[in-house]
PDB file of C-alpha atoms in Angstrom:
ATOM      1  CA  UNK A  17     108.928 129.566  74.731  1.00 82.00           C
ATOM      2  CA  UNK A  18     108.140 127.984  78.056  1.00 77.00           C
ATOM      3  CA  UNK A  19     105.512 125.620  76.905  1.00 77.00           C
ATOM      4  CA  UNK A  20     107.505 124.725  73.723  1.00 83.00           C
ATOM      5  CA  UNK A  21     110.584 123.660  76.014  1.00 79.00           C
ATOM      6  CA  UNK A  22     112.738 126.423  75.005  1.00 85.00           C
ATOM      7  CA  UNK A  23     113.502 127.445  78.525  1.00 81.00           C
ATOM      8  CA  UNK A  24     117.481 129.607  77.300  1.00 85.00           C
ATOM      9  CA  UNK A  25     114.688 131.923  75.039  1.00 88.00           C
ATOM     10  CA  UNK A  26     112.399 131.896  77.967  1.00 85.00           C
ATOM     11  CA  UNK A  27     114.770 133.015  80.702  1.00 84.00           C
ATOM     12  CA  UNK A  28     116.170 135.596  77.847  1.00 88.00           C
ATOM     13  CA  UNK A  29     112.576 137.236  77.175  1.00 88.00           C
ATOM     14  CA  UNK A  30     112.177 137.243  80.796  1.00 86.00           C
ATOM     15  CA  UNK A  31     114.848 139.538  81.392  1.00 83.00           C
ATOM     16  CA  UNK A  32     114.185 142.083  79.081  1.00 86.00           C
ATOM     17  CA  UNK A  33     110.777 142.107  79.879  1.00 88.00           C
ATOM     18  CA  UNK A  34     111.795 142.720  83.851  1.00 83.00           C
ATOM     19  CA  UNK A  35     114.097 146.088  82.213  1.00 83.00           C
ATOM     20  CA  UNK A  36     110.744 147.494  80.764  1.00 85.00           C
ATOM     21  CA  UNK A  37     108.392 146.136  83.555  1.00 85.00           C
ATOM     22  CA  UNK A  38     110.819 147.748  86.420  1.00 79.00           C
ATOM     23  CA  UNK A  39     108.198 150.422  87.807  1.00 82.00           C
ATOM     24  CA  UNK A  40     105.315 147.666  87.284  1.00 83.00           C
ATOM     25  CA  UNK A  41     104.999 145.492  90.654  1.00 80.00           C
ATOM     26  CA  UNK A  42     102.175 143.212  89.530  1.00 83.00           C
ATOM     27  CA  UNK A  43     104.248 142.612  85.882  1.00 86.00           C
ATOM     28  CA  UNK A  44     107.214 141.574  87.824  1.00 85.00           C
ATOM     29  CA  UNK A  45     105.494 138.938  89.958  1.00 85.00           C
ATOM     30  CA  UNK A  46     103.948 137.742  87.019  1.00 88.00           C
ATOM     31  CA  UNK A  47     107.344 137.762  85.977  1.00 89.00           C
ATOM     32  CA  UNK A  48     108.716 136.324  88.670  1.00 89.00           C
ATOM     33  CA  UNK A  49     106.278 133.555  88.293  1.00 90.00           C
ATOM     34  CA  UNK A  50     107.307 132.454  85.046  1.00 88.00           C
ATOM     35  CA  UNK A  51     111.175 132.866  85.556  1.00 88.00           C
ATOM     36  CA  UNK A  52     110.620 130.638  88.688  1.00 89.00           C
ATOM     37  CA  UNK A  53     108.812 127.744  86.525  1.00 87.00           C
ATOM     38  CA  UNK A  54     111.978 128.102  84.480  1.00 86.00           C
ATOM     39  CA  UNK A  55     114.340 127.292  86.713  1.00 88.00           C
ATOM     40  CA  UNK A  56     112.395 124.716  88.294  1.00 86.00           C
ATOM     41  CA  UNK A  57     112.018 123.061  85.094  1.00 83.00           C
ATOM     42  CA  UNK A  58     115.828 123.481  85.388  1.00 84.00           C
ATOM     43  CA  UNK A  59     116.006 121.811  88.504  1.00 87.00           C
ATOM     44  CA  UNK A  60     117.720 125.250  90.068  1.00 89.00           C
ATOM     45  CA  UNK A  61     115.664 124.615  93.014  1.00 90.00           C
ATOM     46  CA  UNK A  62     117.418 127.155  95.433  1.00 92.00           C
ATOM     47  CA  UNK A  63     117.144 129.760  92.518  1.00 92.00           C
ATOM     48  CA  UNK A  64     113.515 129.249  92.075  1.00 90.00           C
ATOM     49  CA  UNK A  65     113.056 129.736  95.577  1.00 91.00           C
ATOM     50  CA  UNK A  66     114.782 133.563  95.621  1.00 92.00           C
ATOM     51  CA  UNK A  67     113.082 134.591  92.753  1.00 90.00           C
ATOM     52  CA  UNK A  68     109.434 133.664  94.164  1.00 90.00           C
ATOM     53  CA  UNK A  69     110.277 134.241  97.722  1.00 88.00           C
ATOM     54  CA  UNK A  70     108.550 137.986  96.834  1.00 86.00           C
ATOM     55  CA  UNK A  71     105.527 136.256  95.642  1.00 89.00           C
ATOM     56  CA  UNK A  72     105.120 134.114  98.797  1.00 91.00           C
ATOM     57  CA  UNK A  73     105.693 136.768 100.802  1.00 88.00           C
ATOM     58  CA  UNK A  74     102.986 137.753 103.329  1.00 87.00           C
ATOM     59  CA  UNK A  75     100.617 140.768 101.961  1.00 87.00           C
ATOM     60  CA  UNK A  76     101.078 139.130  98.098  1.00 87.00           C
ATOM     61  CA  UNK A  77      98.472 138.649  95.642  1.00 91.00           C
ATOM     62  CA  UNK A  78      97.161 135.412  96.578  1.00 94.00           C
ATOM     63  CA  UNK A  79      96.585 134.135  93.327  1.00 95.00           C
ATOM     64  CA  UNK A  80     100.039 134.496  92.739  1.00 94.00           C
ATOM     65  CA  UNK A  81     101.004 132.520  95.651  1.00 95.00           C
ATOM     66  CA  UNK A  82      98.765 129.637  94.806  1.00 96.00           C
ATOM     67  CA  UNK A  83     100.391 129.916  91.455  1.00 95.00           C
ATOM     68  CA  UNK A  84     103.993 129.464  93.021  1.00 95.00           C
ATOM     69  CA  UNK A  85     102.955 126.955  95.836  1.00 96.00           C
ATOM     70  CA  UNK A  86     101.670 125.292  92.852  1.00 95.00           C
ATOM     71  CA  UNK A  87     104.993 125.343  90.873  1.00 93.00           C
ATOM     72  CA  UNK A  88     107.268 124.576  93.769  1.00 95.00           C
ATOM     73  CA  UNK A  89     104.571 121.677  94.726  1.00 95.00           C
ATOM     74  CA  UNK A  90     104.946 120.354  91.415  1.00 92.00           C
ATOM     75  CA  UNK A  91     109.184 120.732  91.232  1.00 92.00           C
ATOM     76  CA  UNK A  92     109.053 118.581  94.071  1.00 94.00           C
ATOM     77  CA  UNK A  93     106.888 115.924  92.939  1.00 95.00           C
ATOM     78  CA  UNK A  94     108.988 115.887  89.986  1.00 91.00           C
ATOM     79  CA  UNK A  95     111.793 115.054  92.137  1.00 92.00           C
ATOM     80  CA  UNK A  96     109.922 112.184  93.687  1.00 95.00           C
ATOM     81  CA  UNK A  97     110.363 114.379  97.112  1.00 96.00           C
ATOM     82  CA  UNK A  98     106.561 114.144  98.179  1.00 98.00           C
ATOM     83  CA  UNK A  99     106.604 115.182 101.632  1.00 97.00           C
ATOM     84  CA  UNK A 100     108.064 117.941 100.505  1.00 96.00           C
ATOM     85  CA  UNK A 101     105.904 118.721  97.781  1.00 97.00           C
ATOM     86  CA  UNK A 102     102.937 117.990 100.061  1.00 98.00           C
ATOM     87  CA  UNK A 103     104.410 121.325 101.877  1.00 97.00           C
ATOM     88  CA  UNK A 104     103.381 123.171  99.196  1.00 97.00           C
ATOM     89  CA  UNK A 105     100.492 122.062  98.211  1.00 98.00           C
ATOM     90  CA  UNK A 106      98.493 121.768 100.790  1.00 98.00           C
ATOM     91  CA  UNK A 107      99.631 125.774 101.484  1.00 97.00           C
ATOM     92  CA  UNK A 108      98.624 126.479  98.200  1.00 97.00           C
ATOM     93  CA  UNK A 109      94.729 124.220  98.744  1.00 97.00           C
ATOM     94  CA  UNK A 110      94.383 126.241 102.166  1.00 97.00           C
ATOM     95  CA  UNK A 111      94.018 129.386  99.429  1.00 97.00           C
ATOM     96  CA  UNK A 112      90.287 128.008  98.927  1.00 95.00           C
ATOM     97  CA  UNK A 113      88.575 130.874  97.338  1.00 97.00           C
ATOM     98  CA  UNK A 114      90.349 129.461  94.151  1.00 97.00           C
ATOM     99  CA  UNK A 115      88.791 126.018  94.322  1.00 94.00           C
ATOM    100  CA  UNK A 116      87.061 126.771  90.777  1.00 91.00           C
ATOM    101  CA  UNK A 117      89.928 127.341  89.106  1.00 94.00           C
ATOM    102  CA  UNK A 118      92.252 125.080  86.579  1.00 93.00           C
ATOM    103  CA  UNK A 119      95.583 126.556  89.036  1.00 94.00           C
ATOM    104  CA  UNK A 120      94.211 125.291  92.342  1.00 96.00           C
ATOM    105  CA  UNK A 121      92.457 122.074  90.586  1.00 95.00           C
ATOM    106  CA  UNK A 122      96.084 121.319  89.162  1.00 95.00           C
ATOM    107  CA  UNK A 123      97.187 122.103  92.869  1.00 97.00           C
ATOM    108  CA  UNK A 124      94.674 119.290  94.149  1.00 97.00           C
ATOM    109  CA  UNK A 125      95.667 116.865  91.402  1.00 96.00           C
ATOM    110  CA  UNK A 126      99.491 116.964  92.651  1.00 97.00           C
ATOM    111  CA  UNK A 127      98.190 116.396  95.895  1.00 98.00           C
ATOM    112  CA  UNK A 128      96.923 113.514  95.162  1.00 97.00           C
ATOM    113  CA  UNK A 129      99.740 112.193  93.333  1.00 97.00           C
ATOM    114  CA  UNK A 130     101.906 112.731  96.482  1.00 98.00           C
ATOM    115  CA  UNK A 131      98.887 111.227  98.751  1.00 98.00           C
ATOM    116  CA  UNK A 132      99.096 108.012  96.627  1.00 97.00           C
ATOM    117  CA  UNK A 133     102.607 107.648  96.610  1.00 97.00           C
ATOM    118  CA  UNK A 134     102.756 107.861 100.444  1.00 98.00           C
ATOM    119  CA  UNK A 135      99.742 105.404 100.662  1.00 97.00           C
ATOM    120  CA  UNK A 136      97.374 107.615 101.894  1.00 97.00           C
ATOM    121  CA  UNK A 137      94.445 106.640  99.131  1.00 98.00           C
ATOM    122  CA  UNK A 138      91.108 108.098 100.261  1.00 97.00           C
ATOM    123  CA  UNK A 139      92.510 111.276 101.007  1.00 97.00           C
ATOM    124  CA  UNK A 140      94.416 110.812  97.275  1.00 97.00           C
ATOM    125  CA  UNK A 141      91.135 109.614  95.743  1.00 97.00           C
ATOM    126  CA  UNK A 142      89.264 112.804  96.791  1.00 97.00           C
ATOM    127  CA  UNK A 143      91.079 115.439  96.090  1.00 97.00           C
ATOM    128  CA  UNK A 144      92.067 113.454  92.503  1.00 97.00           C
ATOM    129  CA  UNK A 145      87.848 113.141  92.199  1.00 96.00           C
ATOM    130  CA  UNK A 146      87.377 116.978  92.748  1.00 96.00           C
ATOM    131  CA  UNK A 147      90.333 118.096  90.567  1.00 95.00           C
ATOM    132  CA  UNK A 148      88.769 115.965  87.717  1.00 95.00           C
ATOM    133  CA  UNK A 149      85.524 117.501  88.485  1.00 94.00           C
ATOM    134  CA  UNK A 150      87.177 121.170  88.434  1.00 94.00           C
ATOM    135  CA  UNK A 151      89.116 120.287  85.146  1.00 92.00           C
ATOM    136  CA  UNK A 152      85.925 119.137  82.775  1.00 92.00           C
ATOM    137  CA  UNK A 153      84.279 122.444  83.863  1.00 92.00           C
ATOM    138  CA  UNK A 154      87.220 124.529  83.023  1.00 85.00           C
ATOM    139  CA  UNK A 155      87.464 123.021  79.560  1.00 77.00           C
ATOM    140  CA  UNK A 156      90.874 122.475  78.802  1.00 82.00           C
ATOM    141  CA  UNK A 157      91.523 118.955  77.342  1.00 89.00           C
ATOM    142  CA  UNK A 158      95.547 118.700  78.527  1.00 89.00           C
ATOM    143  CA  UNK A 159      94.415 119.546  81.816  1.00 90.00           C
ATOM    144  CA  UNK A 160      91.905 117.553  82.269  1.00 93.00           C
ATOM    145  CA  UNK A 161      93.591 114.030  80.688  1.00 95.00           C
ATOM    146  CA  UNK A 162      96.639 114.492  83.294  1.00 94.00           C
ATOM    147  CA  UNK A 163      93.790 114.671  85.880  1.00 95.00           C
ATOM    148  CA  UNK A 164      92.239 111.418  84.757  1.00 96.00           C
ATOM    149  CA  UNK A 165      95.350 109.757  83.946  1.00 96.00           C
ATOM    150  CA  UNK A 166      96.536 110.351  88.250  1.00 95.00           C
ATOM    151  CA  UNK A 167      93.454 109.912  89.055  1.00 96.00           C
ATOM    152  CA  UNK A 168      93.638 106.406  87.389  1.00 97.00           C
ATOM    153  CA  UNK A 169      96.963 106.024  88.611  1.00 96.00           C
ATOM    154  CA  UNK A 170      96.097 106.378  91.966  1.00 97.00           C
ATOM    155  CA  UNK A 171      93.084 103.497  91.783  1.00 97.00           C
ATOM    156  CA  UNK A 172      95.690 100.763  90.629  1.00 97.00           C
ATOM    157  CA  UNK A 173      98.557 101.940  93.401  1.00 96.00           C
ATOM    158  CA  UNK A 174      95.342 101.126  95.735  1.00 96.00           C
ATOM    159  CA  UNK A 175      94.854  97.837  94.437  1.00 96.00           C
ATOM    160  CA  UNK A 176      91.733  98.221  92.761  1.00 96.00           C
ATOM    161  CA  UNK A 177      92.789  98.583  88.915  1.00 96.00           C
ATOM    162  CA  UNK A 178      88.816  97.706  87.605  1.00 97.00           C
ATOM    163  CA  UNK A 179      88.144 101.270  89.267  1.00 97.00           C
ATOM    164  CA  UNK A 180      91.150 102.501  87.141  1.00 96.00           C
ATOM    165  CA  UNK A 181      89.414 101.626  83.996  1.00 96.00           C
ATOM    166  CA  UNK A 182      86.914 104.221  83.267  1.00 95.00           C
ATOM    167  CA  UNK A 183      89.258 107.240  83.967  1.00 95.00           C
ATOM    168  CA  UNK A 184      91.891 105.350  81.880  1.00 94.00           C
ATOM    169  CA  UNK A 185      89.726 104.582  79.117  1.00 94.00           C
ATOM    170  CA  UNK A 186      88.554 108.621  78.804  1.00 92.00           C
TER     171      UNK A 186
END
């Protein structure tokens, strides 16, 4: 429901799953996860924050932290706020033992939007190289074009839009 946009179903199915989940910790942060996305695709900012304050608590999975660093990163960026994004992300890239994976690659790639749009371009151009780099080895084709597509992005807010090209053009 969440990927198709239908966020009222997805908040709905949500909630009854937390009633049968209720003696499951790890369900309900995964849970937790998902309902936060939600609302952040809501824009209920200080909502998303109280429902994944659990999962960034200290002694939480860390996976599950990178995921919601990652989520409340990306709310922000949405929101054109990208100091404050960068506040999140760069939490969330300090969780390095998941540099391999598509979650921490899509961590870098936000990154490097905010880096960009704050005019800080080699830092933005690395971090958007090794996200692109993590996202052809984890195979998934959506991932991986919204990686090329900042990465070109960032190359013409540098000035150099012939560098642009070949990430573009893939």
């Amino acid at each position: 429901a969440i990927e198709r946009g239908r966020v009222d179903e997805a908040m709905a199915s949500a909630n009854d799953a937390r009633g049968l989940a209720a003696s499951d910790p790890e369900t309900l942060g995964d849970i937790d996860l998902l309902v936060g996305r939600v609302l952040l695709q809501r824009n209920q900012w200080d909502d998303a924050l109280k429902v994944l304050a659990p999962v960034l608590s200290p002694g939480a999975d860390r996976f599950r932290q990178l995921q919601a660093l990652t989520n409340l990163g990306y709310g922000r960026v949405r929101a054109n706020r990208y100091d404050e994004a960068l506040s999140y992300l760069e939490r969330a890239l300090a969780l390095s033992e998941f540099e391999g994976t598509q979650v921490y690659a899509t961590a870098m790639g936000n990154a490097g939007i905010c880096y960009s749009r704050l005019g800080i371009f080699d830092r933005a151009l690395r971090v958007q190289n090794r996200a692109v780099e993590i996202q052809r080895s984890q195979g998934s084709a959506k991932a991986l074009v919204e990686a090329l597509g900042s990465l070109g992005n960032t190359h013409v807010l540098a000035g150099d839009p012939r560098a642009a090209l070949p990430f573009l053009q893939e």
